[in-house]
Coordinates of C-alpha atoms and ligand atoms in Angstrom, one line a residue:
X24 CA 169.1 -195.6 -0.6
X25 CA 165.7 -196.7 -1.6
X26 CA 165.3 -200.2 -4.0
X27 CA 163.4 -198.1 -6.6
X28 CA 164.1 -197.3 -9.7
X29 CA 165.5 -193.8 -9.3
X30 CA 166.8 -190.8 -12.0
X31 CA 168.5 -188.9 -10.3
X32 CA 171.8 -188.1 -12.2
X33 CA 173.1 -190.1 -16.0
X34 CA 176.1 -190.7 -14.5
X35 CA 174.2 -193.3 -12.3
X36 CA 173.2 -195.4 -16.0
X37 CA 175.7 -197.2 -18.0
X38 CA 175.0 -197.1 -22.3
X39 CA 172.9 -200.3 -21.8
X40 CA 170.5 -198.9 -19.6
X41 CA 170.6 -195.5 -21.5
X42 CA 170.3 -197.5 -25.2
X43 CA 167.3 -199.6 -23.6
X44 CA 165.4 -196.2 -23.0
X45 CA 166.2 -194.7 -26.1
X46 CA 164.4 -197.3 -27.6
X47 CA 162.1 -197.3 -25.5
X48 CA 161.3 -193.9 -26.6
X49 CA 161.5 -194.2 -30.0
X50 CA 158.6 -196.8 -29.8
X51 CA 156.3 -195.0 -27.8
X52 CA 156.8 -191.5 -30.0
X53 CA 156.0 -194.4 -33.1
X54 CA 153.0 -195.3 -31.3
X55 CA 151.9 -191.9 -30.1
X56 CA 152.2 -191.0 -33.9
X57 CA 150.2 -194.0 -34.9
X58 CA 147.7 -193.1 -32.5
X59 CA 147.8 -196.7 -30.9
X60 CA 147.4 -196.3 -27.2
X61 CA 150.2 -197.3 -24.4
X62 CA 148.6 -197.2 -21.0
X63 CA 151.6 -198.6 -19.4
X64 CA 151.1 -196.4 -16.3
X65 CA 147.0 -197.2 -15.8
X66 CA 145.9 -195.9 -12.6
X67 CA 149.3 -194.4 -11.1
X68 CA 150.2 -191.1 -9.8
X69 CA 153.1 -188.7 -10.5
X70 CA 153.6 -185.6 -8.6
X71 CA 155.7 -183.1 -10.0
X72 CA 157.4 -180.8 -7.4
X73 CA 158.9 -177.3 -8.7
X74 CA 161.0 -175.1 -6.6
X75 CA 161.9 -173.6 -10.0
X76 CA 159.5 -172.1 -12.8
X77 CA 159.4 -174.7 -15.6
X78 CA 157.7 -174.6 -19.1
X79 CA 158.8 -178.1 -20.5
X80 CA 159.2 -180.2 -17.7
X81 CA 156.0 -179.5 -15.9
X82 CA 153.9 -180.1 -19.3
X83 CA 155.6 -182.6 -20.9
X84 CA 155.6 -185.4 -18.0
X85 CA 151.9 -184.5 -17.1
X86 CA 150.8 -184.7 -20.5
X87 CA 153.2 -187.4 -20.4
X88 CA 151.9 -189.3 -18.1
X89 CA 148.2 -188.7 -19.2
X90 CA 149.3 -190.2 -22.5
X91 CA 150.4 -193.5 -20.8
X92 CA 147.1 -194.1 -18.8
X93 CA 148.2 -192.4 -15.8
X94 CA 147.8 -189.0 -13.5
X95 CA 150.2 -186.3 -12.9
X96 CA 149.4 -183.7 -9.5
X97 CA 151.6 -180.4 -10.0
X98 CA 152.6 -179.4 -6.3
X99 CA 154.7 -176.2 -5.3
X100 CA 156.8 -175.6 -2.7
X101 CA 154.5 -173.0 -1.1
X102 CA 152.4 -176.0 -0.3
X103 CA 155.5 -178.4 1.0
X104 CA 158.0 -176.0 2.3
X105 CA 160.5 -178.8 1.8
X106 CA 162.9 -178.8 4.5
X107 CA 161.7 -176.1 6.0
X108 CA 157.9 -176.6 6.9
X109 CA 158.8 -180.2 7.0
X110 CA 161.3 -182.4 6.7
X111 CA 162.5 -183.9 3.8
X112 CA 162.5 -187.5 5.4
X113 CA 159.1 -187.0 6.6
X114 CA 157.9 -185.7 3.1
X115 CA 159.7 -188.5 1.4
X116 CA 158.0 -191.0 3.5
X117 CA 154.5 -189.2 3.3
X118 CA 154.8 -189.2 -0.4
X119 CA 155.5 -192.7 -1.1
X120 CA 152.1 -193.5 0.6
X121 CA 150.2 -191.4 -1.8
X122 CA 152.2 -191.2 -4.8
X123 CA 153.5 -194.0 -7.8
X124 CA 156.7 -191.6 -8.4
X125 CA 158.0 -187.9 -7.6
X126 CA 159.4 -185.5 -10.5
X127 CA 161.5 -182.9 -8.2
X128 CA 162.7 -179.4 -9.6
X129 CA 164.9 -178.1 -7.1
X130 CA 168.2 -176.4 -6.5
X131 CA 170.8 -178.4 -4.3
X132 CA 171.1 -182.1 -5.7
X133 CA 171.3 -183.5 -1.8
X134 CA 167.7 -182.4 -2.1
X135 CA 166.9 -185.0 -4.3
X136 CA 169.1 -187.6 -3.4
X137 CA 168.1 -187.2 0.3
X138 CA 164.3 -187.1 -0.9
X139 CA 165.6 -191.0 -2.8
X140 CA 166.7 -192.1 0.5
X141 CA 163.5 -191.3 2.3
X142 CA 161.3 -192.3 -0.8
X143 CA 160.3 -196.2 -1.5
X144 CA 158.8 -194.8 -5.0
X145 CA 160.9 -193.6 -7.9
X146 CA 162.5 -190.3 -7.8
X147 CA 162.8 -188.3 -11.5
X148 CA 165.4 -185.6 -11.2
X149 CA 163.6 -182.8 -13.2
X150 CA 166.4 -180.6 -12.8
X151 CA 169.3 -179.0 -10.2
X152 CA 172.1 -176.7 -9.8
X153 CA 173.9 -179.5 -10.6
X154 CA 172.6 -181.7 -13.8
X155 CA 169.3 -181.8 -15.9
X156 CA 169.6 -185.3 -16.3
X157 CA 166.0 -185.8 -18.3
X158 CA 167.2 -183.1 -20.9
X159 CA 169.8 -184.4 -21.6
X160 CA 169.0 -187.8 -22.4
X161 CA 165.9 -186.5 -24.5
X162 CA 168.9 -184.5 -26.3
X163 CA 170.7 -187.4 -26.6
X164 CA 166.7 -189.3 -28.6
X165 CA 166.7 -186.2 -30.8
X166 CA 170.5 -186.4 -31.7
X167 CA 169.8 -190.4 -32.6
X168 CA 166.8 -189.1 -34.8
X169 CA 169.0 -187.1 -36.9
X170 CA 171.1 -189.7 -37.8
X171 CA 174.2 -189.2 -35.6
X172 CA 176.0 -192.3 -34.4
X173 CA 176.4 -191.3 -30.5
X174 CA 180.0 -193.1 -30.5
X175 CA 181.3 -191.2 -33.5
X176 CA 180.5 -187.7 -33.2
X177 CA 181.6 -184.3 -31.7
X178 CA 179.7 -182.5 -29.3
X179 CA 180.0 -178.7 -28.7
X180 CA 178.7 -176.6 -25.8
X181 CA 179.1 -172.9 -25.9
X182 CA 178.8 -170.6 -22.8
X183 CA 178.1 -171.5 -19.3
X184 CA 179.0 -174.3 -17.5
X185 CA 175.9 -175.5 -16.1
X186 CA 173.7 -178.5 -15.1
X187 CA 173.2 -178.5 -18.8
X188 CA 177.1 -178.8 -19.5
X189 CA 177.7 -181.3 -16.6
X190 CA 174.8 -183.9 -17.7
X191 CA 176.1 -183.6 -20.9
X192 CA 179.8 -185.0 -19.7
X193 CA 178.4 -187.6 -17.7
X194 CA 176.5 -188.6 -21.4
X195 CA 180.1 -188.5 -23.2
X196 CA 181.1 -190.9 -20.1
X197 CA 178.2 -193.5 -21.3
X198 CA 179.2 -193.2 -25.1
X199 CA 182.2 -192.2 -27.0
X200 CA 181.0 -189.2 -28.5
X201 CA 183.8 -186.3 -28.4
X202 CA 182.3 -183.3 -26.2
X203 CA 184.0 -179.8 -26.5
X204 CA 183.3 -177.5 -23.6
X205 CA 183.9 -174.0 -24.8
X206 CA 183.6 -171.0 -22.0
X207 CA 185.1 -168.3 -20.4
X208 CA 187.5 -168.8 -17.3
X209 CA 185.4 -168.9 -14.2
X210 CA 182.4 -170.6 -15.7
X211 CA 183.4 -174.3 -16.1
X212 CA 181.6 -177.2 -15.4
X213 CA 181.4 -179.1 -11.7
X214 CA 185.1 -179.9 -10.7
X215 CA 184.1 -183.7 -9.7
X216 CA 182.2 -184.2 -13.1
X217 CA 185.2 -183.4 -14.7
X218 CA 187.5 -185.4 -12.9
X219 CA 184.9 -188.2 -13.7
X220 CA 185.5 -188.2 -17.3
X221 CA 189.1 -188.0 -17.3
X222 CA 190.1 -190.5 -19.2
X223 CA 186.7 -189.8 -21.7
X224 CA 186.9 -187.8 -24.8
X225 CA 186.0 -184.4 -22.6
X226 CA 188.0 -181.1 -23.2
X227 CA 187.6 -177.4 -22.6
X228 CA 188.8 -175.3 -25.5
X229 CA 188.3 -171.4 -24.8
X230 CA 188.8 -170.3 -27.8
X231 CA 184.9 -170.8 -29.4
X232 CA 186.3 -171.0 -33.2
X233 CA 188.4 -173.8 -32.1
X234 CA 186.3 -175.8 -30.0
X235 CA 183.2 -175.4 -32.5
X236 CA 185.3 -176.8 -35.9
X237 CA 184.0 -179.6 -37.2
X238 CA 181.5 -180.0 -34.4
X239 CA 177.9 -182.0 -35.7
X240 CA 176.0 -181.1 -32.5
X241 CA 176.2 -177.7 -31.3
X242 CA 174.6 -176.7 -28.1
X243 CA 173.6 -173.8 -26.3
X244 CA 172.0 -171.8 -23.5
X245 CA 171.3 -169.2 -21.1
X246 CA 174.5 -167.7 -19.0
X247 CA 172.0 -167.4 -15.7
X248 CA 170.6 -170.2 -14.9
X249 CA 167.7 -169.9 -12.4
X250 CA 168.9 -169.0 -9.1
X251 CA 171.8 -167.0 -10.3
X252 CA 169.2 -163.7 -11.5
X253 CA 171.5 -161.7 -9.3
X254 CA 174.6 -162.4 -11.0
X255 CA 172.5 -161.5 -14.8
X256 CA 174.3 -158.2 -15.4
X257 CA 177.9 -159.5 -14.8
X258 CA 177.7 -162.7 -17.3
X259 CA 175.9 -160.5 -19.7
X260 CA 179.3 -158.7 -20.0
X261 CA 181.9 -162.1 -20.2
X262 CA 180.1 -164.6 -22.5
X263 CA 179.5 -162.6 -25.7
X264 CA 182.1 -164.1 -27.3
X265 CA 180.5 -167.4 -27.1
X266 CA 177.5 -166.3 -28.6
X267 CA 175.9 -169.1 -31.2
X268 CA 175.9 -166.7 -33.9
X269 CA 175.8 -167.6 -38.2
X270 CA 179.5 -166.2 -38.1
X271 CA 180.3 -169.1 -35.5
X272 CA 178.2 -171.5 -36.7
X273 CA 180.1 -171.9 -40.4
X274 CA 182.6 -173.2 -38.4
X275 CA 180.8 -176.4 -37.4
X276 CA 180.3 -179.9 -39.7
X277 CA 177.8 -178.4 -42.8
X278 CA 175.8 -181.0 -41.3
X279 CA 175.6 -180.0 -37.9
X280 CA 172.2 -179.6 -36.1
X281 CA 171.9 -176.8 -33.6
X282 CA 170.4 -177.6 -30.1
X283 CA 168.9 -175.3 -27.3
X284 CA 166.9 -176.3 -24.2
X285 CA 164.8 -173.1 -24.2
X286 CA 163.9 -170.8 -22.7
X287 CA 166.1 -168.9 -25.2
X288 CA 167.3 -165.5 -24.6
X289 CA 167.2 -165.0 -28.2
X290 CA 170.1 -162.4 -29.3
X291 CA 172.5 -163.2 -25.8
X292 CA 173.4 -166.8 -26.2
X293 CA 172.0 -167.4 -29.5
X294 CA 170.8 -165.3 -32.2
X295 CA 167.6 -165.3 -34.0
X296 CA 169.2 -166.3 -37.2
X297 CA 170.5 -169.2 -35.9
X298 CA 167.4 -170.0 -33.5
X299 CA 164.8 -169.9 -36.5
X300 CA 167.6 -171.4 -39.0
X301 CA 167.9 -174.3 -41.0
X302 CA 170.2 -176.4 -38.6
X303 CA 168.1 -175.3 -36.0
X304 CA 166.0 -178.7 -34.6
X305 CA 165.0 -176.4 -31.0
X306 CA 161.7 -177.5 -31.4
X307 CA 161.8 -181.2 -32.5
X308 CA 164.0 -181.0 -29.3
X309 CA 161.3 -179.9 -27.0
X310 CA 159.3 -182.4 -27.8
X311 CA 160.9 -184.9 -27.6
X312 CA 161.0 -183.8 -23.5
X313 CA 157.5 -185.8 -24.0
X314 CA 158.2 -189.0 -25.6
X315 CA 162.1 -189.4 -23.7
X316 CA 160.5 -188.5 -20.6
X317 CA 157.8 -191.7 -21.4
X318 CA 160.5 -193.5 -21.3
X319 CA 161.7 -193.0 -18.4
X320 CA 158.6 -192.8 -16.8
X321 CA 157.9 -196.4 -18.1
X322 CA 160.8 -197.5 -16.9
X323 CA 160.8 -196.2 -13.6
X324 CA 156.9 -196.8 -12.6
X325 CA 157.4 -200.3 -13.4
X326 CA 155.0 -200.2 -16.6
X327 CA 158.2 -201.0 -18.5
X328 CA 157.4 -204.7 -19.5
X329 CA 160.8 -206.6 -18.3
Ligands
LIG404 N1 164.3 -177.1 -20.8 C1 163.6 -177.1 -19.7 O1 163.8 -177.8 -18.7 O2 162.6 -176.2 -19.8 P1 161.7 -175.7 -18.6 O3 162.6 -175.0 -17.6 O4 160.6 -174.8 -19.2 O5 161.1 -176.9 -17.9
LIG405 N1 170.7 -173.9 -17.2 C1 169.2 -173.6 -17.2 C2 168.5 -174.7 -17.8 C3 167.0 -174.4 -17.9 C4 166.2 -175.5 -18.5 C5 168.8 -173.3 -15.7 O1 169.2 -174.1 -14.8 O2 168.1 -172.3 -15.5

C-alpha cells in the first residue's frame, strides 16, 4: 500500500480523524463565506477520473480545488482505458509523476484500492459499487450543521442497499449514532459491512413505518444505482413501499431533516412534496460536496497545516 494519505473507504478513519475533518470543513465553508482566501493547495494538480457520469463530484472538487489555489484535470476513461488499454499499475505509477492526487469514479472498489497500491500520491474514492465514502461524510458536515449530536441520534435509510447504505454503516461504526436500514428482502447492504458493525447500533427493519419512527435523519435514493440500468424495470416494481413520501415522513422526529444525494428520481424514491419540503435540506446538502470535499482535499494533498 502506498504511504499517502489515501480515501478510499470511512471505515479506514476512526471519529478522530473524521471529527478533525469536519472541522476542518466547517472553517474553510466560514472562510469561503467570508470571502478570505485559503490557497492551501497553491500550484497542485487533481485529476478526476469518471468511469461513471457525475454531476456533484466532478464540479464540486474542481471548483473545489480552484478555490484552494490549486488545479483540477477531468479525464475519462475513453482516454485511459483503465485496465484494459493499460494497466492499472502502470497508470498508477504514470500518474503519480504528473499528478498531486487522483479522484477515481469507478465500479469495482479493487479498482481503486489497486490504483492506491500503484499510486505514491493520494487516492480520493469518488464513488463505487461499493461505498461513496466523500458523500457520506459531507452528509455527515450537513447533519452537524443542523444541530444533530452525531452520538445521539437515529439515522434512517429507505430503499436500496447501496454504496450509499454501506458508507453510511461504516459512519454509524465511527460514531454512536443509531442507523435503521429499511428495504425490501434481496436488496440489503454488503454482507462484510454488516458483519463489521455488529456489535454497532446497526439494524434492518423492513417494515418502513417502523424503522422510520422517531428517526431525525431520514435518507434516501435511487433503487438503480449506475451500472444496474438493466435491472430499472424490476426494482421499480419492489421498492414502492419505501417510498419517502409526506404519509411516511409524519412518522419521523417533527424535527427531522430529510436527506438525498441527487440525482433524484423525484416521484420513485421520493416525492416532490417531500423533495421541495420544509425538512427537506437536499440542497444545503449538495453543497456542502464542496466545502467537505475541501477538507479532504486539504488533508490529503498535504495543505492541511499539521
Ligand atoms: N451525489 C453524487 O455523487 O452526485 P453525482 O453522481 O452527480 O456526482
Ligand atoms: N447509489 C447511487 C449514488 C449516486 C450518487 C449510484 O451509485 O448510482
Amino acid at each position: 500500500m502506498s504511504e499517502s494519505r489515501d480515501f478510499l473507504t470511512l471505515s479506514d478513519f476512526d471519529r478522530k480523524t473524521l471529527d478533525l475533518l469536519l472541522d476542518l470543513a466547517t472553517t474553510l465553508k466560514d472562510a469561503w463565506r467570508k470571502g478570505r482566501p485559503e490557497p492551501r493547495l497553491a500550484g497542485k494538480v487533481l485529476g478526476l477520473m469518471f468511469m461513471k457520469p457525475s454531476l456533484r463530484t466532478r464540479i464540486s472538487f474542481e471548483v473545489g480545488m480552484r478555490q484552494l489555489g490549486g488545479h483540477a484535470l477531468y479525464i475519462t476513461d475513453q482516454e485511459v482505458g483503465l485496465g484494459k488499454r493499460e494497466s492499472i499499475h502502470d497508470v498508477g505509477n504514470v500518474m503519480s509523476r504528473f499528478l498531486d492526487g487522483i479522484m477515481i469514479r469507478t465500479f469495482a472498489q479493487s479498482q481503486v484500492e489497486e490504483l492506491a497500491q500503484h499510486s505514491s500520491i493520494p487516492i480520493i474514492n469518488g464513488l463505487t459499487d461499493l461505498v461513496h465514502p466523500c458523500q457520506v461524510f459531507c452528509d455527515l458536515l450537513t447533519t452537524r450543521e443542523n444541530g444533530f449530536d452525531l452520538d445521539a441520534i437515529k439515522v434512517v435509510y429507505l430503499g436500496d442497499g447501496n454504496n450509499m447504505v454501506n458508507s453510511w454503516i461504516d459512519a454509524a461504526c465511527a460514531y454512536n449514532f443509531e442507523f435503521v436500514f429499511s428495504g425490501p428482502e434481496g436488496y440489503d447492504p454488503d454482507a462484510a459491512t454488516l458483519a463489521r458493525a455488529k456489535g454497532r447500533r446497526v439494524s434492518i427493519v423492513r417494515s418502513p413505518e417502523e424503522a422510520i419512527r422517531g428517526a431525525q435523519v431520514v435518507y434516501t435514493d435511487t433503487w438503480t444505482s449506475m451500472g444496474q440500468e438493466a435491472e430499472a424495470e424490476k426494482r421499480r416494481k419492489v421498492f414502492p413501499p419505501y417510498q419517502l413520501n409526506a404519509k411516511l415522513l409524519k412518522l419521523a422526529d417533527p424535527k427531522a431533516i430529510v436527506l438525498h444525494c441527487l440525482p433524484a428520481h423525484r416521484g420513485e424514491e421520493i416525492t416532490d412534496e417531500v423533495m421541495d419540503g420544509p425538512q427537506s435540506v437536499v440542497f444545503d446538502q449538495a453543497e456542502n460536496r464542496l466545502h467537505g470535499q475541501k477538507a479532504i482535499l486539504a488533508w490529503a494533498l498535504g495543505g492541511h497545516g499539521e
